[in-house]
Amino acid sequence: MTNTESILSEIDELKQIALSDLDKLHADDDQLENWRISYLGRNGKLSSLMKILATIPNDDKRLVGPKINDLKDQLNKTFVDHKNNINKIEDKSGYFDNSLPGLNLSSGNYHPTTLIIREICQAFGSMGFEILEGKEIETEKYNFDLLNIPSDHPARDQWDTIWLNASTEGEKHLLRTHTSPMQARIMENKNPPIRVVVPGKCYRYEATDATHEWEFHQIEGLAVDKDISFSELKGTLFEMARKIFGSDQKVRFRCDFFPFVEPGVDMSILWDGKWIEILGAGMVHPKVLSGVGYDPSEVSGFAFGIGPERVSMLKNKIKDIRNFHINDLRFLSQFVR
Ligand code: DAH
């Protein structure tokens, strides 16, 4: 074989080996740079070919020279492409281990208010209560009138209400100040027996502080049937307290006044050595029953209203009710479930 023939076959061989070596490299690290130095470097294999070129006849140089240059261009270009490709799929540390687990995507979780509402509703659900929701915009009739709160009643003054400009057929609208309007709406649409809890948002026009929000939640409860007595009210709410706060939870009922119940009570739980009020309740007022077309001599019932944020504050030692609304992830992410 002449010098020229051998250099031509060396070019072919070099091309094959160089490309297949490069193909085996999958990380942009020293190996890649070593490849470059060994083939394209100043003392690399292509340079050696150039040196041999000097030893062949001038006529042959014209044939062989461009072939070496072509190979050099091809190797250069393939090298750059290969390196770019690797950079695209590996991280910048230069190391790509595709056996590692993927990056953690942060996932959302339920809001603490949602969690406590679900917990309380589940406690009642296990006692046979169904769960319904109502509208946040109410009419004066349902928020006050049908609940035995006439316009001149002092109880209406207690609630500084957010009234809306919109009114239909003379009916004034407002953001409901409590979930109790759902009592009348449910009774109008259903016949006893009724056992229902209604979670939802309520609004009052009031200054906020650590224990008051102008936007908050309530869970209304209503049970109506023949012969429902005060002992059913006590038993049901006591059982709920045990489910939420623990089986040895102590509760206390005291007289209270709400226009839509008679008698009315509030229930406190013994928490950290103190009695803390968590709900209002009572036997549904005969006027409320007759207002929705029920006969108070035929059916009776009890109702209650719970502030779920307050319950969560006790259970989770939350000092400020405003935490529920300021969307601070440091607070919210403590409630992952
Ligand atoms: N609606 C009352 C409030 O917002 C809470 C309440 C008290 C609801 C007694 C009731 C009840 O159903 O029987 O303060």
Coordinates of C-alpha atoms and ligand atoms in Angstrom, one line a residue:
M1 CA 0.0 0.0 0.0
T2 CA 1.4 3.4 -0.9
N3 CA 1.6 6.2 1.6
T4 CA -1.3 7.9 -0.1
E5 CA -3.5 4.8 0.1
S6 CA -2.7 4.2 3.7
I7 CA -3.4 7.8 4.7
L8 CA -6.8 7.6 2.9
S9 CA -7.8 4.5 4.7
E10 CA -6.5 6.1 8.0
I11 CA -8.8 9.0 7.4
D12 CA -11.8 6.7 7.0
E13 CA -10.9 4.7 10.1
L14 CA -10.3 7.8 12.2
K15 CA -13.7 9.2 11.2
Q16 CA -15.5 6.0 12.3
I17 CA -13.6 5.6 15.6
A18 CA -13.9 9.3 16.5
L19 CA -17.6 9.5 15.8
S20 CA -18.4 6.2 17.6
D21 CA -16.2 7.4 20.6
L22 CA -18.1 10.7 20.8
D23 CA -21.4 8.9 20.6
K24 CA -20.6 7.0 23.8
L25 CA -20.1 10.2 25.8
H26 CA -23.3 11.4 27.6
A27 CA -22.0 14.0 30.0
D28 CA -20.5 17.3 29.4
D29 CA -17.4 16.6 31.6
D30 CA -13.7 15.9 31.3
Q31 CA -14.2 12.9 29.0
L32 CA -15.7 15.2 26.3
E33 CA -12.8 17.6 26.6
N34 CA -10.4 14.7 26.4
W35 CA -12.1 13.5 23.2
R36 CA -11.7 16.9 21.7
I37 CA -8.0 17.1 22.7
S38 CA -7.3 13.6 21.5
Y39 CA -8.9 14.1 18.0
L40 CA -8.8 17.8 17.4
G41 CA -6.1 19.1 19.7
R42 CA -2.8 20.5 18.6
N43 CA -1.1 17.1 19.1
G44 CA -4.2 15.1 18.3
K45 CA -4.9 12.4 15.8
L46 CA -5.9 14.9 13.0
S47 CA -2.6 16.8 13.5
S48 CA -0.7 13.5 13.1
L49 CA -2.5 12.9 9.8
M50 CA -1.5 16.4 8.7
K51 CA 2.1 15.5 9.4
I52 CA 1.9 12.3 7.3
L53 CA 0.4 14.5 4.5
A54 CA 3.7 16.3 4.3
T55 CA 5.4 13.1 3.3
I56 CA 3.2 12.2 0.3
P57 CA 3.7 13.3 -3.3
N58 CA 2.5 16.8 -4.1
D59 CA -0.1 15.5 -6.6
D60 CA -1.7 13.3 -4.0
K61 CA -1.7 16.1 -1.5
R62 CA -4.4 17.8 -3.6
L63 CA -6.5 14.8 -3.2
V64 CA -5.8 14.0 0.5
G65 CA -5.6 17.5 1.9
P66 CA -9.2 18.4 1.4
K67 CA -10.3 15.1 2.8
I68 CA -8.5 15.8 6.0
N69 CA -10.0 19.2 6.2
D70 CA -13.5 17.9 5.6
L71 CA -13.0 15.4 8.4
K72 CA -11.7 18.2 10.7
D73 CA -14.8 20.2 9.9
Q74 CA -17.1 17.3 10.4
L75 CA -15.6 16.3 13.7
N76 CA -15.7 19.9 14.9
K77 CA -19.3 20.3 14.0
T78 CA -20.4 17.0 15.4
F79 CA -18.5 17.8 18.6
V80 CA -20.3 21.1 19.1
D81 CA -23.7 19.6 18.3
H82 CA -23.2 16.7 20.7
K83 CA -22.1 19.0 23.5
N84 CA -25.1 21.3 23.0
N85 CA -27.4 18.3 23.1
I86 CA -26.0 17.0 26.3
N87 CA -26.3 20.5 27.9
K88 CA -29.9 20.5 27.0
I89 CA -30.8 17.4 28.9
E90 CA -28.5 17.5 31.9
D91 CA -28.3 20.0 34.7
K92 CA -25.6 22.6 34.9
S93 CA -23.5 20.7 37.5
G94 CA -22.5 18.6 34.5
Y95 CA -23.8 15.4 36.0
F96 CA -26.9 13.7 34.9
D97 CA -28.1 10.6 36.7
N98 CA -31.3 9.4 35.2
S99 CA -31.8 6.9 37.9
L100 CA -32.5 9.7 40.5
P101 CA -36.2 10.5 41.4
G102 CA -37.6 13.6 39.7
L103 CA -37.8 17.0 41.3
N104 CA -40.4 17.6 43.9
L105 CA -43.3 19.7 42.6
S106 CA -44.9 21.6 45.5
S107 CA -48.5 20.6 45.8
G108 CA -51.3 22.5 47.4
N109 CA -53.3 21.5 50.4
Y110 CA -56.7 22.3 52.0
H111 CA -57.2 25.6 53.8
P112 CA -57.4 25.2 57.6
T113 CA -61.0 26.5 57.5
T114 CA -62.0 23.8 54.9
L115 CA -60.4 21.2 57.1
I116 CA -62.2 22.2 60.3
I117 CA -65.5 22.6 58.4
R118 CA -65.1 19.1 57.0
E119 CA -64.2 17.7 60.4
I120 CA -67.3 19.2 62.1
C121 CA -69.6 18.3 59.3
Q122 CA -68.3 14.7 59.3
A123 CA -69.0 14.6 63.1
F124 CA -72.7 15.5 62.4
G125 CA -72.7 13.3 59.3
S126 CA -71.9 10.3 61.4
M127 CA -75.1 11.2 63.5
G128 CA -77.3 11.2 60.4
F129 CA -77.1 14.9 59.4
E130 CA -77.0 15.8 55.7
I131 CA -74.9 18.7 54.5
L132 CA -76.3 21.5 52.5
E133 CA -75.0 24.9 51.4
G134 CA -76.8 28.2 50.9
K135 CA -76.3 31.6 49.2
E136 CA -74.1 34.3 50.6
I137 CA -76.5 37.0 49.3
E138 CA -79.7 36.9 51.3
T139 CA -82.9 38.9 51.5
E140 CA -84.0 40.8 54.6
K141 CA -86.9 38.4 54.9
Y142 CA -84.8 35.3 55.4
N143 CA -81.9 36.8 57.2
F144 CA -84.2 38.6 59.8
D145 CA -88.0 38.5 59.3
L146 CA -88.5 34.7 59.2
L147 CA -86.1 34.3 62.1
N148 CA -88.4 36.3 64.3
I149 CA -86.1 39.4 64.1
P150 CA -88.6 42.2 63.1
S151 CA -87.3 45.5 62.0
D152 CA -87.8 47.2 65.3
H153 CA -86.2 44.3 67.3
P154 CA -83.1 45.3 69.1
A155 CA -81.3 42.2 67.9
R156 CA -81.2 43.7 64.4
D157 CA -79.1 46.5 65.8
Q158 CA -76.5 44.0 67.1
W159 CA -75.5 43.1 63.7
D160 CA -74.0 45.8 61.6
T161 CA -75.0 44.5 58.3
I162 CA -73.5 44.9 54.8
W163 CA -76.5 45.9 52.8
L164 CA -76.4 45.7 49.0
N165 CA -77.8 48.3 46.6
A166 CA -79.5 45.7 44.5
S167 CA -83.1 44.9 45.4
T168 CA -85.7 42.9 43.6
E169 CA -89.4 43.6 44.0
G170 CA -88.9 45.8 47.0
E171 CA -86.8 43.1 48.8
K172 CA -83.6 44.4 50.3
H173 CA -80.5 42.3 49.8
L174 CA -77.5 41.9 52.1
L175 CA -74.5 39.7 52.6
R176 CA -75.9 37.2 55.1
T177 CA -74.9 38.0 58.7
H178 CA -75.3 34.3 59.7
T179 CA -76.2 31.0 58.2
S180 CA -79.5 30.8 60.1
P181 CA -81.5 32.0 57.1
M182 CA -81.0 28.5 55.7
Q183 CA -83.2 27.2 58.5
A184 CA -86.2 28.8 56.9
R185 CA -85.2 28.0 53.4
I186 CA -84.8 24.3 54.2
M187 CA -88.0 24.0 56.1
E188 CA -89.9 25.7 53.3
N189 CA -88.6 23.1 50.9
K190 CA -88.7 19.9 52.9
N191 CA -91.0 18.1 55.3
P192 CA -89.8 16.7 58.6
P193 CA -87.9 14.7 59.6
I194 CA -85.0 17.2 58.9
R195 CA -81.5 16.8 60.1
V196 CA -79.1 19.1 58.3
V197 CA -75.9 21.1 58.7
V198 CA -75.1 24.1 56.6
P199 CA -71.5 25.4 56.4
G200 CA -70.9 28.7 54.8
K201 CA -69.5 32.2 54.7
C202 CA -71.0 35.1 56.6
Y203 CA -70.3 38.8 56.7
R204 CA -70.7 41.6 59.2
Y205 CA -69.7 45.2 59.0
E206 CA -67.3 45.3 61.9
A207 CA -63.8 46.2 62.9
T208 CA -61.4 43.3 62.8
D209 CA -59.2 42.3 65.7
A210 CA -57.6 39.1 67.0
T211 CA -61.0 37.4 67.6
H212 CA -63.3 39.2 65.1
E213 CA -63.3 39.1 61.3
W214 CA -65.8 40.9 59.0
E215 CA -65.8 37.7 56.8
F216 CA -66.1 34.4 58.6
H217 CA -67.7 31.0 58.6
Q218 CA -70.6 29.4 60.4
I219 CA -72.0 26.0 60.5
E220 CA -75.8 26.0 61.0
G221 CA -77.5 22.9 62.3
L222 CA -81.2 22.1 62.2
A223 CA -83.2 19.0 63.4
V224 CA -87.0 19.0 63.1
D225 CA -89.3 16.1 63.7
K226 CA -92.1 14.9 65.9
D227 CA -91.2 15.0 69.6
I228 CA -87.7 16.5 69.4
S229 CA -86.8 17.6 72.9
F230 CA -84.0 19.6 74.5
S231 CA -82.3 16.4 75.6
E232 CA -81.7 15.6 71.9
L233 CA -80.1 19.0 71.4
K234 CA -77.8 18.4 74.4
G235 CA -76.9 14.8 73.4
T236 CA -76.2 15.8 69.8
L237 CA -74.0 18.8 70.6
F238 CA -72.2 17.0 73.4
E239 CA -71.4 14.1 71.1
M240 CA -70.1 16.5 68.5
A241 CA -67.8 18.1 71.1
R242 CA -66.4 14.7 72.1
K243 CA -65.8 13.8 68.4
I244 CA -63.9 17.1 67.8
F245 CA -62.1 17.7 71.0
G246 CA -61.7 14.2 72.5
S247 CA -63.8 11.6 74.3
D248 CA -63.4 13.1 77.8
Q249 CA -64.3 16.6 76.7
K250 CA -66.5 18.5 79.2
V251 CA -69.2 20.8 78.0
R252 CA -71.5 23.4 79.7
F253 CA -74.8 24.8 78.6
R254 CA -76.0 28.2 79.8
C255 CA -79.1 30.2 79.0
D256 CA -78.7 32.7 76.2
F257 CA -81.0 34.6 73.9
F258 CA -81.5 34.3 70.2
P259 CA -84.9 35.5 68.8
F260 CA -85.3 32.4 66.6
V261 CA -85.1 29.9 69.5
E262 CA -86.9 29.4 72.7
P263 CA -85.3 28.4 75.0
G264 CA -81.9 29.5 73.8
V265 CA -78.5 28.4 75.1
D266 CA -74.8 28.7 74.5
M267 CA -72.5 25.8 74.8
S268 CA -68.9 26.2 76.2
I269 CA -66.2 23.6 76.4
L270 CA -63.6 23.3 79.2
W271 CA -60.4 24.1 77.4
D272 CA -57.0 24.8 79.1
G273 CA -58.9 25.2 82.5
K274 CA -61.3 27.8 81.1
W275 CA -64.9 27.6 79.8
I276 CA -64.9 28.8 76.2
E277 CA -68.1 29.4 74.3
I278 CA -68.2 27.7 70.9
L279 CA -71.8 27.8 69.8
G280 CA -75.3 29.1 70.2
A281 CA -78.3 26.8 70.1
G282 CA -81.9 26.4 71.2
M283 CA -85.3 24.9 70.4
V284 CA -86.7 26.3 67.2
H285 CA -89.1 29.1 68.1
P286 CA -92.8 28.3 67.4
K287 CA -93.0 31.5 65.4
V288 CA -90.2 30.3 63.1
L289 CA -92.0 27.0 62.6
S290 CA -95.3 28.6 61.8
G291 CA -93.6 31.2 59.6
V292 CA -92.6 28.4 57.2
G293 CA -96.0 26.7 57.4
Y294 CA -95.2 24.0 60.0
D295 CA -97.6 23.4 62.9
P296 CA -95.7 23.9 66.2
S297 CA -98.1 21.6 68.0
E298 CA -97.2 18.8 65.6
V299 CA -93.4 19.2 65.2
S300 CA -90.5 20.6 67.2
G301 CA -86.8 21.0 66.6
F302 CA -83.5 22.3 67.6
A303 CA -81.0 24.6 65.9
F304 CA -77.4 25.6 66.5
G305 CA -74.7 27.8 65.0
I306 CA -71.0 27.1 65.3
G307 CA -68.0 29.3 64.4
P308 CA -65.6 26.9 62.8
E309 CA -62.6 29.3 62.9
R310 CA -63.1 29.6 66.6
V311 CA -63.0 25.9 67.0
S312 CA -59.9 25.6 64.9
M313 CA -58.3 28.4 66.9
L314 CA -58.8 26.4 70.1
K315 CA -57.7 23.1 68.7
N316 CA -54.6 24.5 66.9
K317 CA -53.7 27.2 69.4
I318 CA -54.2 30.0 66.8
K319 CA -54.0 33.3 68.5
D320 CA -55.4 35.6 65.7
I321 CA -58.4 34.9 63.6
R322 CA -57.0 37.1 60.8
N323 CA -54.4 34.4 60.0
F324 CA -57.2 32.6 58.2
H325 CA -57.4 35.3 55.6
I326 CA -53.9 36.8 55.1
N327 CA -52.7 34.0 52.8
D328 CA -49.4 33.5 54.6
L329 CA -47.9 30.2 53.4
R330 CA -46.0 29.9 56.7
F331 CA -49.4 29.7 58.4
L332 CA -51.3 27.7 55.8
S333 CA -48.6 25.1 55.2
Q334 CA -48.8 23.9 58.8
F335 CA -52.2 22.3 58.0
V336 CA -51.1 19.7 55.4
R337 CA -53.2 16.6 55.6
Ligands
DAH1 N1 -77.1 32.9 64.2 C1 -76.5 33.1 65.5 C2 -75.4 34.1 65.4 O1 -75.0 34.4 64.3 C3 -75.9 31.7 66.0 C4 -77.0 30.8 66.4 C5 -77.5 30.8 67.7 C6 -77.6 29.9 65.5 C7 -78.5 30.0 68.1 C8 -78.6 29.1 65.8 C9 -79.0 29.1 67.2 O2 -79.2 28.2 65.0 O3 -80.0 28.3 67.6 O4 -74.9 34.6 66.4

